[in-house]
PDB file of C-alpha atoms and ligand atoms in Angstrom:
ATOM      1  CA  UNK A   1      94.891 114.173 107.548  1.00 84.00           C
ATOM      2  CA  UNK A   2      96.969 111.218 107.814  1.00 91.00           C
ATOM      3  CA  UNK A   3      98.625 110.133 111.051  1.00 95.00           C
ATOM      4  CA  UNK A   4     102.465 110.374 110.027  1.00 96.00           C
ATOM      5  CA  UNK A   5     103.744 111.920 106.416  1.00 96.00           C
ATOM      6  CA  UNK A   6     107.279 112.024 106.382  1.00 96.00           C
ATOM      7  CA  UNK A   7     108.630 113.915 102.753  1.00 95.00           C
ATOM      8  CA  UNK A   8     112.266 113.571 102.102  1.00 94.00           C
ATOM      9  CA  UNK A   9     113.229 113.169 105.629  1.00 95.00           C
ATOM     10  CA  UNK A  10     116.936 111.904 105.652  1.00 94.00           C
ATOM     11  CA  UNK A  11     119.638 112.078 108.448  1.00 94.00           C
ATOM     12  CA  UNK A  12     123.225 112.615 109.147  1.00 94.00           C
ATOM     13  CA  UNK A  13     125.134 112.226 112.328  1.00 93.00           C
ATOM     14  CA  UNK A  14     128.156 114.793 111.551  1.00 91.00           C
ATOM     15  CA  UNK A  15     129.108 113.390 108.063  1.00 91.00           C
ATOM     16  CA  UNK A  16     127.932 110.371 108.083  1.00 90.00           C
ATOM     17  CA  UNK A  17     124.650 109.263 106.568  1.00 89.00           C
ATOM     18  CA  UNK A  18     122.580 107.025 108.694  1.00 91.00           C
ATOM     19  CA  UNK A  19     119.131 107.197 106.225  1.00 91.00           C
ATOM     20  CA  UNK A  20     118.883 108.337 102.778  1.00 89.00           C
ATOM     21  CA  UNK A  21     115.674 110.534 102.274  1.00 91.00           C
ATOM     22  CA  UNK A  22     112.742 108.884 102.143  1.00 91.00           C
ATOM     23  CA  UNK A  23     109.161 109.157 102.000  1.00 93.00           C
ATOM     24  CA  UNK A  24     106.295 107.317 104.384  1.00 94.00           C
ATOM     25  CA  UNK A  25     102.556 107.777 105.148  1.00 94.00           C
ATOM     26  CA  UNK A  26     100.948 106.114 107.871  1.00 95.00           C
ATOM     27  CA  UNK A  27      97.155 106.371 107.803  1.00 94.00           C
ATOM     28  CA  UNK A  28      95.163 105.462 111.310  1.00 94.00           C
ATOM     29  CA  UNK A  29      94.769 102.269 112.269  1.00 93.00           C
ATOM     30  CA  UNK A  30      97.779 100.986 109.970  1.00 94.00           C
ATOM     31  CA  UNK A  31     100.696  98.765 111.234  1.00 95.00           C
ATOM     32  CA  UNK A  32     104.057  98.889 109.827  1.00 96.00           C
ATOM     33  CA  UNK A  33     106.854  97.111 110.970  1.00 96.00           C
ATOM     34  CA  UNK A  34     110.571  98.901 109.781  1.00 96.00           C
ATOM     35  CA  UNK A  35     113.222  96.160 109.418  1.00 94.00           C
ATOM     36  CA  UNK A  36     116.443  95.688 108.132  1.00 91.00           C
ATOM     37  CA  UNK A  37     120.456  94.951 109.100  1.00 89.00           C
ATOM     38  CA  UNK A  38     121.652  97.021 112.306  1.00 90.00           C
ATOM     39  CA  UNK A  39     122.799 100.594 111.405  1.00 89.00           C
ATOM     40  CA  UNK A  40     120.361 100.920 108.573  1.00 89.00           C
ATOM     41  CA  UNK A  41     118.460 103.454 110.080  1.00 92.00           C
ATOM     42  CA  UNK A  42     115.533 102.308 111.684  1.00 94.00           C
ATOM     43  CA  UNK A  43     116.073 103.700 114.930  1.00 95.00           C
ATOM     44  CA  UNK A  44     116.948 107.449 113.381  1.00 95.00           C
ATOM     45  CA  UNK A  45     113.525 106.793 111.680  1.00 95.00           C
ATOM     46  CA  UNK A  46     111.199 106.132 114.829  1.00 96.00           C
ATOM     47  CA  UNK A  47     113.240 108.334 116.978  1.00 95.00           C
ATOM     48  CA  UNK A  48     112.688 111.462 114.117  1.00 96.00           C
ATOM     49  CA  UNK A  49     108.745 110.158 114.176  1.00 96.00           C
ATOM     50  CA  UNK A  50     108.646 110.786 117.862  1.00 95.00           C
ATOM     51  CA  UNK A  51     110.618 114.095 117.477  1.00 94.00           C
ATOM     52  CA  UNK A  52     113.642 113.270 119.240  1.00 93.00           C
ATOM     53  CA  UNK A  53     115.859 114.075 116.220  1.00 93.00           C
ATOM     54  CA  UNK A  54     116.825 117.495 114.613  1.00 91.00           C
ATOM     55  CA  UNK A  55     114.931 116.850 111.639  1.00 92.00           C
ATOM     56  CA  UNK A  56     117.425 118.449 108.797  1.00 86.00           C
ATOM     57  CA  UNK A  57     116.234 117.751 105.577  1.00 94.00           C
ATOM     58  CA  UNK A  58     112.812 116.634 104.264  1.00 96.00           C
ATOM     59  CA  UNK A  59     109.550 117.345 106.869  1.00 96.00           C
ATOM     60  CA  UNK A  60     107.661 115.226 108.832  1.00 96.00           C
ATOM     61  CA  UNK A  61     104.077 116.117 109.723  1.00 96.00           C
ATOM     62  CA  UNK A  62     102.383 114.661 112.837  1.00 95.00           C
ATOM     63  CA  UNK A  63      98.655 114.185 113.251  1.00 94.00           C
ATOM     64  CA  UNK A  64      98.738 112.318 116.443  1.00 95.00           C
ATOM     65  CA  UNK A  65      97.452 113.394 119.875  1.00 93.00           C
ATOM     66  CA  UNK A  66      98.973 110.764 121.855  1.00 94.00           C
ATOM     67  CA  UNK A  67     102.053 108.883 121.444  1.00 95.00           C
ATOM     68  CA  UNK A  68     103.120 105.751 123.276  1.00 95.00           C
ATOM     69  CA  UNK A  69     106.768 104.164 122.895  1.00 95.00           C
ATOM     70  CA  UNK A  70     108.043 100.773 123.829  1.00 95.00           C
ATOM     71  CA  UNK A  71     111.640 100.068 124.028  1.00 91.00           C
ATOM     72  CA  UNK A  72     113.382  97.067 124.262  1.00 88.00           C
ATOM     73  CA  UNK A  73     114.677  97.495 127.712  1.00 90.00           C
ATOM     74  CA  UNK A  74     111.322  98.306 129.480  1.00 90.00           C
ATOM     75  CA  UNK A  75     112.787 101.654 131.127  1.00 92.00           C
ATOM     76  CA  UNK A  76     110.559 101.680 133.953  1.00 96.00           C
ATOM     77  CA  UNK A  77     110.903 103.966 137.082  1.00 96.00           C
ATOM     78  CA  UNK A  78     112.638 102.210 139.677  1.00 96.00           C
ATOM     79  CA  UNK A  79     110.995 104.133 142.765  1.00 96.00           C
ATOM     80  CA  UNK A  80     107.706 103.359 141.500  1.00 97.00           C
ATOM     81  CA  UNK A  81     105.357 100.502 141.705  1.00 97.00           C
ATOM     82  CA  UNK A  82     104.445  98.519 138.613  1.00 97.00           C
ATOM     83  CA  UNK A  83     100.994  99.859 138.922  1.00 97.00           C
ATOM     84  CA  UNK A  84     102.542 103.664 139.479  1.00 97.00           C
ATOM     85  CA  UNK A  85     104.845 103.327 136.267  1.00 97.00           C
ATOM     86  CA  UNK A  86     101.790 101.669 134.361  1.00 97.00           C
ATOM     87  CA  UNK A  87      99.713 104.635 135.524  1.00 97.00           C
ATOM     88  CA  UNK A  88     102.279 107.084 134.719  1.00 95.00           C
ATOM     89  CA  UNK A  89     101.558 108.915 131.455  1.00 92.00           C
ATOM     90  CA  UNK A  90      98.289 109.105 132.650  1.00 94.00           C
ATOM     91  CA  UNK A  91      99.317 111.345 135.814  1.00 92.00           C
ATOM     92  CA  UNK A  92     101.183 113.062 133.831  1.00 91.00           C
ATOM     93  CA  UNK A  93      97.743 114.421 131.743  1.00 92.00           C
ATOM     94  CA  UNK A  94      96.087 115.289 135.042  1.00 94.00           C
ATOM     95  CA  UNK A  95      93.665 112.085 135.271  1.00 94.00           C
ATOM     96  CA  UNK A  96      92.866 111.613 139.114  1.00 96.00           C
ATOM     97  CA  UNK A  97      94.335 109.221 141.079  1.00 95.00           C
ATOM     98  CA  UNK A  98      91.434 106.732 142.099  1.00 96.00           C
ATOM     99  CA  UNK A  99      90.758 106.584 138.210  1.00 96.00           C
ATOM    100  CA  UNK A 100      94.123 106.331 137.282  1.00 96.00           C
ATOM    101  CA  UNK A 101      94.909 103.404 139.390  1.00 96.00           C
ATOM    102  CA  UNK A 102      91.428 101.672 138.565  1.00 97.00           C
ATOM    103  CA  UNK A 103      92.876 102.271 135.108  1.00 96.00           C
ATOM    104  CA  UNK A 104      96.044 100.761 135.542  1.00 97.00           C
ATOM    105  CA  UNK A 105      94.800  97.646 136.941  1.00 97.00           C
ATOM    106  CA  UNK A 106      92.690  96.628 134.612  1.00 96.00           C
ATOM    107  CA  UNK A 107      95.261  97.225 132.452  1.00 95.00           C
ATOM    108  CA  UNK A 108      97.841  95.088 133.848  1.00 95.00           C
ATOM    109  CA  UNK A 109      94.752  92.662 134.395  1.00 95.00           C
ATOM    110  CA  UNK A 110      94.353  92.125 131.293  1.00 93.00           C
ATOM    111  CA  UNK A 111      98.188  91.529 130.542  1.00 93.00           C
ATOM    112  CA  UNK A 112      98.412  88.900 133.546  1.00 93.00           C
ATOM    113  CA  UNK A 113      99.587  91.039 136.313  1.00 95.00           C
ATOM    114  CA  UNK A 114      97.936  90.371 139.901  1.00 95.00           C
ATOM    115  CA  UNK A 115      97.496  92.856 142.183  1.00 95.00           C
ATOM    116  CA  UNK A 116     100.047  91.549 144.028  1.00 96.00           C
ATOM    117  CA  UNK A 117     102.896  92.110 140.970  1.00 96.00           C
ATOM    118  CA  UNK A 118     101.345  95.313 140.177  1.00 97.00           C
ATOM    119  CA  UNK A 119     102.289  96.136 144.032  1.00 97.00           C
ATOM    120  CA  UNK A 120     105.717  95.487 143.665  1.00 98.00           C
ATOM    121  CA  UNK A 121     109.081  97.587 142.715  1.00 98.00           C
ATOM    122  CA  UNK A 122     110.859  96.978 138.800  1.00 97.00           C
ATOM    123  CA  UNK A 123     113.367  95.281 140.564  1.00 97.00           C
ATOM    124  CA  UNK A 124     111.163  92.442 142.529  1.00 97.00           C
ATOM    125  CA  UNK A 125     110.201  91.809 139.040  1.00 96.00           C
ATOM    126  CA  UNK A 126     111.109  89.176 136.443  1.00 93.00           C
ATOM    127  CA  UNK A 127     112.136  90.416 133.193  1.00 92.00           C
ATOM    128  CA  UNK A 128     108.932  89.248 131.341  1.00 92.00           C
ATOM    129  CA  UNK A 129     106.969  91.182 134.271  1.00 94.00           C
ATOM    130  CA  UNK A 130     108.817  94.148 133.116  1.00 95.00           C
ATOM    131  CA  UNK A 131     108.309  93.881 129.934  1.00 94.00           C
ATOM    132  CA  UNK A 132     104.269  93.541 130.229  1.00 95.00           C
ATOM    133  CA  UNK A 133     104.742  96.955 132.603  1.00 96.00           C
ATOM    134  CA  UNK A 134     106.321  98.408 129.778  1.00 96.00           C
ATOM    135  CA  UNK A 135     103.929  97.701 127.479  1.00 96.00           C
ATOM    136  CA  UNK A 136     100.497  98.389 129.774  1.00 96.00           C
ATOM    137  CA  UNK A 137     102.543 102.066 130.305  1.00 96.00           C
ATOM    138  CA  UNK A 138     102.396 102.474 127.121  1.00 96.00           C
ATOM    139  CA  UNK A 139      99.171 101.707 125.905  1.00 96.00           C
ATOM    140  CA  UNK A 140      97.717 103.235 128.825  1.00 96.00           C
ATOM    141  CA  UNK A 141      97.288 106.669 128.307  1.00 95.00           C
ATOM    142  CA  UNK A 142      95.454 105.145 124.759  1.00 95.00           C
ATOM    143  CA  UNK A 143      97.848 106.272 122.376  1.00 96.00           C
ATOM    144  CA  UNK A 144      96.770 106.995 118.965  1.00 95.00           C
ATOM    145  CA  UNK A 145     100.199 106.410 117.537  1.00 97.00           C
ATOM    146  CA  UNK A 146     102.712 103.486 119.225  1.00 97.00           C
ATOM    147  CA  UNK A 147     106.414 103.295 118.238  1.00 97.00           C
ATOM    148  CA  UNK A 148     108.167 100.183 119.392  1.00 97.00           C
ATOM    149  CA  UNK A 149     111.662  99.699 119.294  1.00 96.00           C
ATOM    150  CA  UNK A 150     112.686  95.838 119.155  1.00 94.00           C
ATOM    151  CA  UNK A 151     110.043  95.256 121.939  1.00 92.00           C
ATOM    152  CA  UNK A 152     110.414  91.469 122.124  1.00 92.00           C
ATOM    153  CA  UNK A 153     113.657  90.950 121.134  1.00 89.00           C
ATOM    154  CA  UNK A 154     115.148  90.018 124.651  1.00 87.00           C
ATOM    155  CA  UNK A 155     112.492  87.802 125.671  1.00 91.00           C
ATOM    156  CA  UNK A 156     111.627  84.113 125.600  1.00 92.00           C
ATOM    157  CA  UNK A 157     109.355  83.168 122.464  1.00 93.00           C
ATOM    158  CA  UNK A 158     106.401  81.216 124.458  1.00 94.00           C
ATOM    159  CA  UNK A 159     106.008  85.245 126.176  1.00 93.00           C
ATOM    160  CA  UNK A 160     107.068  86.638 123.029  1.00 94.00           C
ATOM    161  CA  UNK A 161     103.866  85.064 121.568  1.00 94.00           C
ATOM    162  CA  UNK A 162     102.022  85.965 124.005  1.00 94.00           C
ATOM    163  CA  UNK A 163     102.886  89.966 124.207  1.00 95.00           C
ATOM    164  CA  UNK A 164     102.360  89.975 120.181  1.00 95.00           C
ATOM    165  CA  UNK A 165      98.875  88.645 120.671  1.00 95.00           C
ATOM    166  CA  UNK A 166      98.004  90.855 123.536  1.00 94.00           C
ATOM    167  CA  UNK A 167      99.298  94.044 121.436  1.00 95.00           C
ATOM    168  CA  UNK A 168      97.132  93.183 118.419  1.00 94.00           C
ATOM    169  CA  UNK A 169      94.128  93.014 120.460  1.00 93.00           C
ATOM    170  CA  UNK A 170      94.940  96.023 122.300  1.00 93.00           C
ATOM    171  CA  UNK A 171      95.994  98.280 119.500  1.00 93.00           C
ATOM    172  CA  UNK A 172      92.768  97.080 117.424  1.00 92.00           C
ATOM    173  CA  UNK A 173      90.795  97.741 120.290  1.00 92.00           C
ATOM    174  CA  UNK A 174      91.787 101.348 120.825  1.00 93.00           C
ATOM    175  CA  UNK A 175      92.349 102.024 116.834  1.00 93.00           C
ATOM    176  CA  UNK A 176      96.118 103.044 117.215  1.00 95.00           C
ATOM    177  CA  UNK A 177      98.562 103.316 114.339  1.00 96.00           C
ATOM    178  CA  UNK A 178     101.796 100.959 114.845  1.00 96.00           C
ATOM    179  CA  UNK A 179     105.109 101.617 113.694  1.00 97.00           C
ATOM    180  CA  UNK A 180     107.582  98.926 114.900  1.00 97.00           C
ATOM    181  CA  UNK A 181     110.932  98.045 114.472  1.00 97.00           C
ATOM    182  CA  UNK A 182     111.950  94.409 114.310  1.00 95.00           C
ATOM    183  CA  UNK A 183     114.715  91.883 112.988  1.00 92.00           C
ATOM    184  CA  UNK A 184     111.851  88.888 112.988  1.00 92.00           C
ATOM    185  CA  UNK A 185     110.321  89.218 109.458  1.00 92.00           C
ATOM    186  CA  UNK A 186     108.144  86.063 111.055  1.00 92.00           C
ATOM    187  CA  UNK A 187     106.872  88.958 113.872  1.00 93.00           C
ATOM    188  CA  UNK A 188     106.352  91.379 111.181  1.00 94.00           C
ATOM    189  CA  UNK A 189     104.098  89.385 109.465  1.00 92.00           C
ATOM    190  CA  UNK A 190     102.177  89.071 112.977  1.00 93.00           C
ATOM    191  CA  UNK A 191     101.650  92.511 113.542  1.00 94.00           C
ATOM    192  CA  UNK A 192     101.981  94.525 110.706  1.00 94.00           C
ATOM    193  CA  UNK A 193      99.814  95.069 107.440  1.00 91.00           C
ATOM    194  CA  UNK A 194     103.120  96.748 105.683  1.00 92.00           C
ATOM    195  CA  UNK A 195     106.324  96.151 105.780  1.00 92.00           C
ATOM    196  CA  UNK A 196     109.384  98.526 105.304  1.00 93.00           C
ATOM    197  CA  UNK A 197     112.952  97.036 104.631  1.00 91.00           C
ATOM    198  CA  UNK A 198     115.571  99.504 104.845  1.00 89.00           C
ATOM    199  CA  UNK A 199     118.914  98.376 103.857  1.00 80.00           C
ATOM    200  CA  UNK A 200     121.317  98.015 100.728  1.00 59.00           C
ATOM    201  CA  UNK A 201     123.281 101.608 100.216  1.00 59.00           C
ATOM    202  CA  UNK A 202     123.240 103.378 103.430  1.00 52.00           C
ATOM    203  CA  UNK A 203     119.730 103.918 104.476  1.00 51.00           C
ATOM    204  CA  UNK A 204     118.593 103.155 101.465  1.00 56.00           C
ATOM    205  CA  UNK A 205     114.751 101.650 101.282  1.00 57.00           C
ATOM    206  CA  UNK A 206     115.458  98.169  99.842  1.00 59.00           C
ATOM    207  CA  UNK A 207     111.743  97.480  99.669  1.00 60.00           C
ATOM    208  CA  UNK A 208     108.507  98.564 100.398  1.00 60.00           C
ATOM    209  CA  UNK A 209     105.329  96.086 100.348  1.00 57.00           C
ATOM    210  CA  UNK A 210     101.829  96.696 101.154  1.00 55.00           C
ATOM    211  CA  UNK A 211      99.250  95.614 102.137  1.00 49.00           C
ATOM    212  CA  UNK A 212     101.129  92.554 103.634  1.00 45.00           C
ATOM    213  CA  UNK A 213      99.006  89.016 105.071  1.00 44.00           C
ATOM    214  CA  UNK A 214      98.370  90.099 108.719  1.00 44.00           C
ATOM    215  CA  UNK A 215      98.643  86.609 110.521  1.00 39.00           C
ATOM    216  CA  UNK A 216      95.851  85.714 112.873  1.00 38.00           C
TER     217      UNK A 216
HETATM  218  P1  ADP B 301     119.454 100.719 113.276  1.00 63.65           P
HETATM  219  O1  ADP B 301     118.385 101.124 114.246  1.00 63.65           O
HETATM  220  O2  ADP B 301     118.912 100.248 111.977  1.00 63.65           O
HETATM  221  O3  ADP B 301     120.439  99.754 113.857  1.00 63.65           O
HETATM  222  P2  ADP B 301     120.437 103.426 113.654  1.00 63.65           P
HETATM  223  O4  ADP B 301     119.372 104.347 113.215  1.00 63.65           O
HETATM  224  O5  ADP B 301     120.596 103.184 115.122  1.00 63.65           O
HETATM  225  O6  ADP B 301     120.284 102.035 112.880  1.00 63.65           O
HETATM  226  O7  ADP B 301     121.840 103.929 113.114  1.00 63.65           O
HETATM  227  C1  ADP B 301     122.067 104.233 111.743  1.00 63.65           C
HETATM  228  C2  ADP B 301     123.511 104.653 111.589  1.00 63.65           C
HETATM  229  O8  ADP B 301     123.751 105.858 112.303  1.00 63.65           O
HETATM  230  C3  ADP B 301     124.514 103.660 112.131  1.00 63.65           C
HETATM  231  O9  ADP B 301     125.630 103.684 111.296  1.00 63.65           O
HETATM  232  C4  ADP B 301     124.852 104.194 113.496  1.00 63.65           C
HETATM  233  O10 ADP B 301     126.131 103.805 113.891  1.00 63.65           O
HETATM  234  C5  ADP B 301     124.731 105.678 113.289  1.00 63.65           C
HETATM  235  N1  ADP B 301     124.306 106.377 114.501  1.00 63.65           N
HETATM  236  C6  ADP B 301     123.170 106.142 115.206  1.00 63.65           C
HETATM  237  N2  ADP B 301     123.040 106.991 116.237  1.00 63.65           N
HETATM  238  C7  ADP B 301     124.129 107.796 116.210  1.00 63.65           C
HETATM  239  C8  ADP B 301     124.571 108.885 117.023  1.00 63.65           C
HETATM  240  N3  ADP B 301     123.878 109.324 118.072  1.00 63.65           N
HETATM  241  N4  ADP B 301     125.742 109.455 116.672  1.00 63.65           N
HETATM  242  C9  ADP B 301     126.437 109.051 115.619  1.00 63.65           C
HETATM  243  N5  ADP B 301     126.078 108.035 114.818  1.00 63.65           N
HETATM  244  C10 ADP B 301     124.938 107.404 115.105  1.00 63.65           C
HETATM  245  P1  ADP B 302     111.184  84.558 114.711  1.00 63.65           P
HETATM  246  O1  ADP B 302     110.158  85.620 114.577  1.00 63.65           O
HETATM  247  O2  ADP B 302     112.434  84.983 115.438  1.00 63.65           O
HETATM  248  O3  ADP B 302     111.460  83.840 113.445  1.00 63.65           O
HETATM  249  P2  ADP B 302     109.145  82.892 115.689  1.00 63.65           P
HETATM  250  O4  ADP B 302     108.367  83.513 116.761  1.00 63.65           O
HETATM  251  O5  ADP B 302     108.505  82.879 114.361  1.00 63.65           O
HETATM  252  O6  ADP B 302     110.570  83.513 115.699  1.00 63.65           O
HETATM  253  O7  ADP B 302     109.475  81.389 116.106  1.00 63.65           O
HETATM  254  C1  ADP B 302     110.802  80.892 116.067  1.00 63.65           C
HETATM  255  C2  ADP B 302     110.735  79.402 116.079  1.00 63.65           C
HETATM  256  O8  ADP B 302     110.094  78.940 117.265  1.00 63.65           O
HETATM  257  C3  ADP B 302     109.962  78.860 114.917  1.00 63.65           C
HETATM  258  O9  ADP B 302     110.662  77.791 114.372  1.00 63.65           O
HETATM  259  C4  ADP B 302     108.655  78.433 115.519  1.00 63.65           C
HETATM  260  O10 ADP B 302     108.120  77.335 114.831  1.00 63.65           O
HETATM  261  C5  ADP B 302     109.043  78.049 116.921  1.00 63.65           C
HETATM  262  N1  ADP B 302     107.929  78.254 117.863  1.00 63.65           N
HETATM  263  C6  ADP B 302     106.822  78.985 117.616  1.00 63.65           C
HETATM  264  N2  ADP B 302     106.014  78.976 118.675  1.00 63.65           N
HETATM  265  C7  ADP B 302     106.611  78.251 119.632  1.00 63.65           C
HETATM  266  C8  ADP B 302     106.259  77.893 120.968  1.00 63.65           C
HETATM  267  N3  ADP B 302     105.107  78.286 121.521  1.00 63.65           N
HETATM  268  N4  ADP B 302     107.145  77.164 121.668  1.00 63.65           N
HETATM  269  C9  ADP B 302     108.294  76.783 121.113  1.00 63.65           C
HETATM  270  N5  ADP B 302     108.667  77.069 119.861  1.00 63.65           N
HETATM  271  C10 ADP B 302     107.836  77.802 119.120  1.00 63.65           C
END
């Protein structure tokens, strides 16, 4: 089964059309990066994927277990640690707390966060700290699927490099599917085997190319 198959899902908000029906299949372990002028859709797409949307017309089919999503604005819980919002998702599925933490740090290891930023609150945190948190969150709980909204649009591109980098690895490493949104063609060609332009007519796909040069 693939991961996603999406079959004439389109979407209005009240009358207006924000995506014209369209078709997509995302098999494991496949990137695709959405992109596109703002209001063409690309947001109604991922948040339909991740069933926040009333999906009415067309079906999308979901063969994921786990689902990780990175916004750009890293969202993180303000009463909790950077190691407790990191290790959050995987409270949530009941995994004990000593493992959970070890978890979590070697996690944010990995991404460049000391013990002594994974101590601290959002707010004691730079921007690019938050950003890393939001990501580790994410990936933590091993997703199989990752949406990602604009994920590195607010940040500096030295970082910005960096975080791309650190999400291939990490997203090869566990196998997960990517479906990201981006205005960088330049970053889609990073991360993504396919891309997806929406655009033209309202929501209308403008172009649809596969298998795209991955960058390494
Ligand atoms: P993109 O992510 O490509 O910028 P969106 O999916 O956010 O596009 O929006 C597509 C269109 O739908 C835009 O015209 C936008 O103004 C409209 N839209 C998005 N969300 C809502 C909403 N909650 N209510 C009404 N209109 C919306
Ligand atoms: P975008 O995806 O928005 O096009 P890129 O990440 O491709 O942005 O890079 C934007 C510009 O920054 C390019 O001209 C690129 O050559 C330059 N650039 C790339 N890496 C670095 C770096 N490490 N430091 C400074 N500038 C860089």
């Amino acid at each position: 089964m693939s991961l996603l198959r999406i079959r004439g899902f389109g979407h209005r908000y009240g009358a207006r059309r924000a995506l014209a029906p369209m078709d997509l299949t995302l098999e494991r372990g496949e990137s695709l990066a959405v992109l596109g002028p703002s209001g063409c859709g690309k947001s109604t797409l991922l948040q339909a994927t991740a069933g926040l949307l009333e999906i009415g017309e067309g079906t999308i089919e979901r063969g994921w277990q786990n689902l990780g999503m990175v916004f750009q604005e890293p969202r993180l819980l303000a009463w909790r640690s950077a190691l407790d919002n990191i290790a959050l998702g995987l409270k949530a599925r009941g995994v004990r707390r000593r493992e959970r933490r070890a978890a979590a740090t070697a996690l944010g290891t990995r991404l460049g966060l000391s013990a002594a930023d994974l101590a601290l609150y959002p707010a004691a945190l730079s921007g690019g700290m938050r950003s890393r948190v939001a990501l580790a969150r994410a990936l933590a709980i091993e997703p199989d699927l990752l949406l990602l909204d604009e994920p590195f649009a607010a940040l500096d591109i030295g970082l910005r490099h960096e975080l791309e980098q650190w999400l291939l690895r990490e997203c090869l490493r566990l196998g997960c599917t990517m479906l990201m949104i981006t205005h960088s063609p330049r970053e889609a060609l990073r991360l993504a085997d396919r891309l997806l332009v929406l655009g033209g007519q309202p929501g209308r796909p403008l172009l649809a190319l596969q298998p795209a040069l991955r960058a390494t």
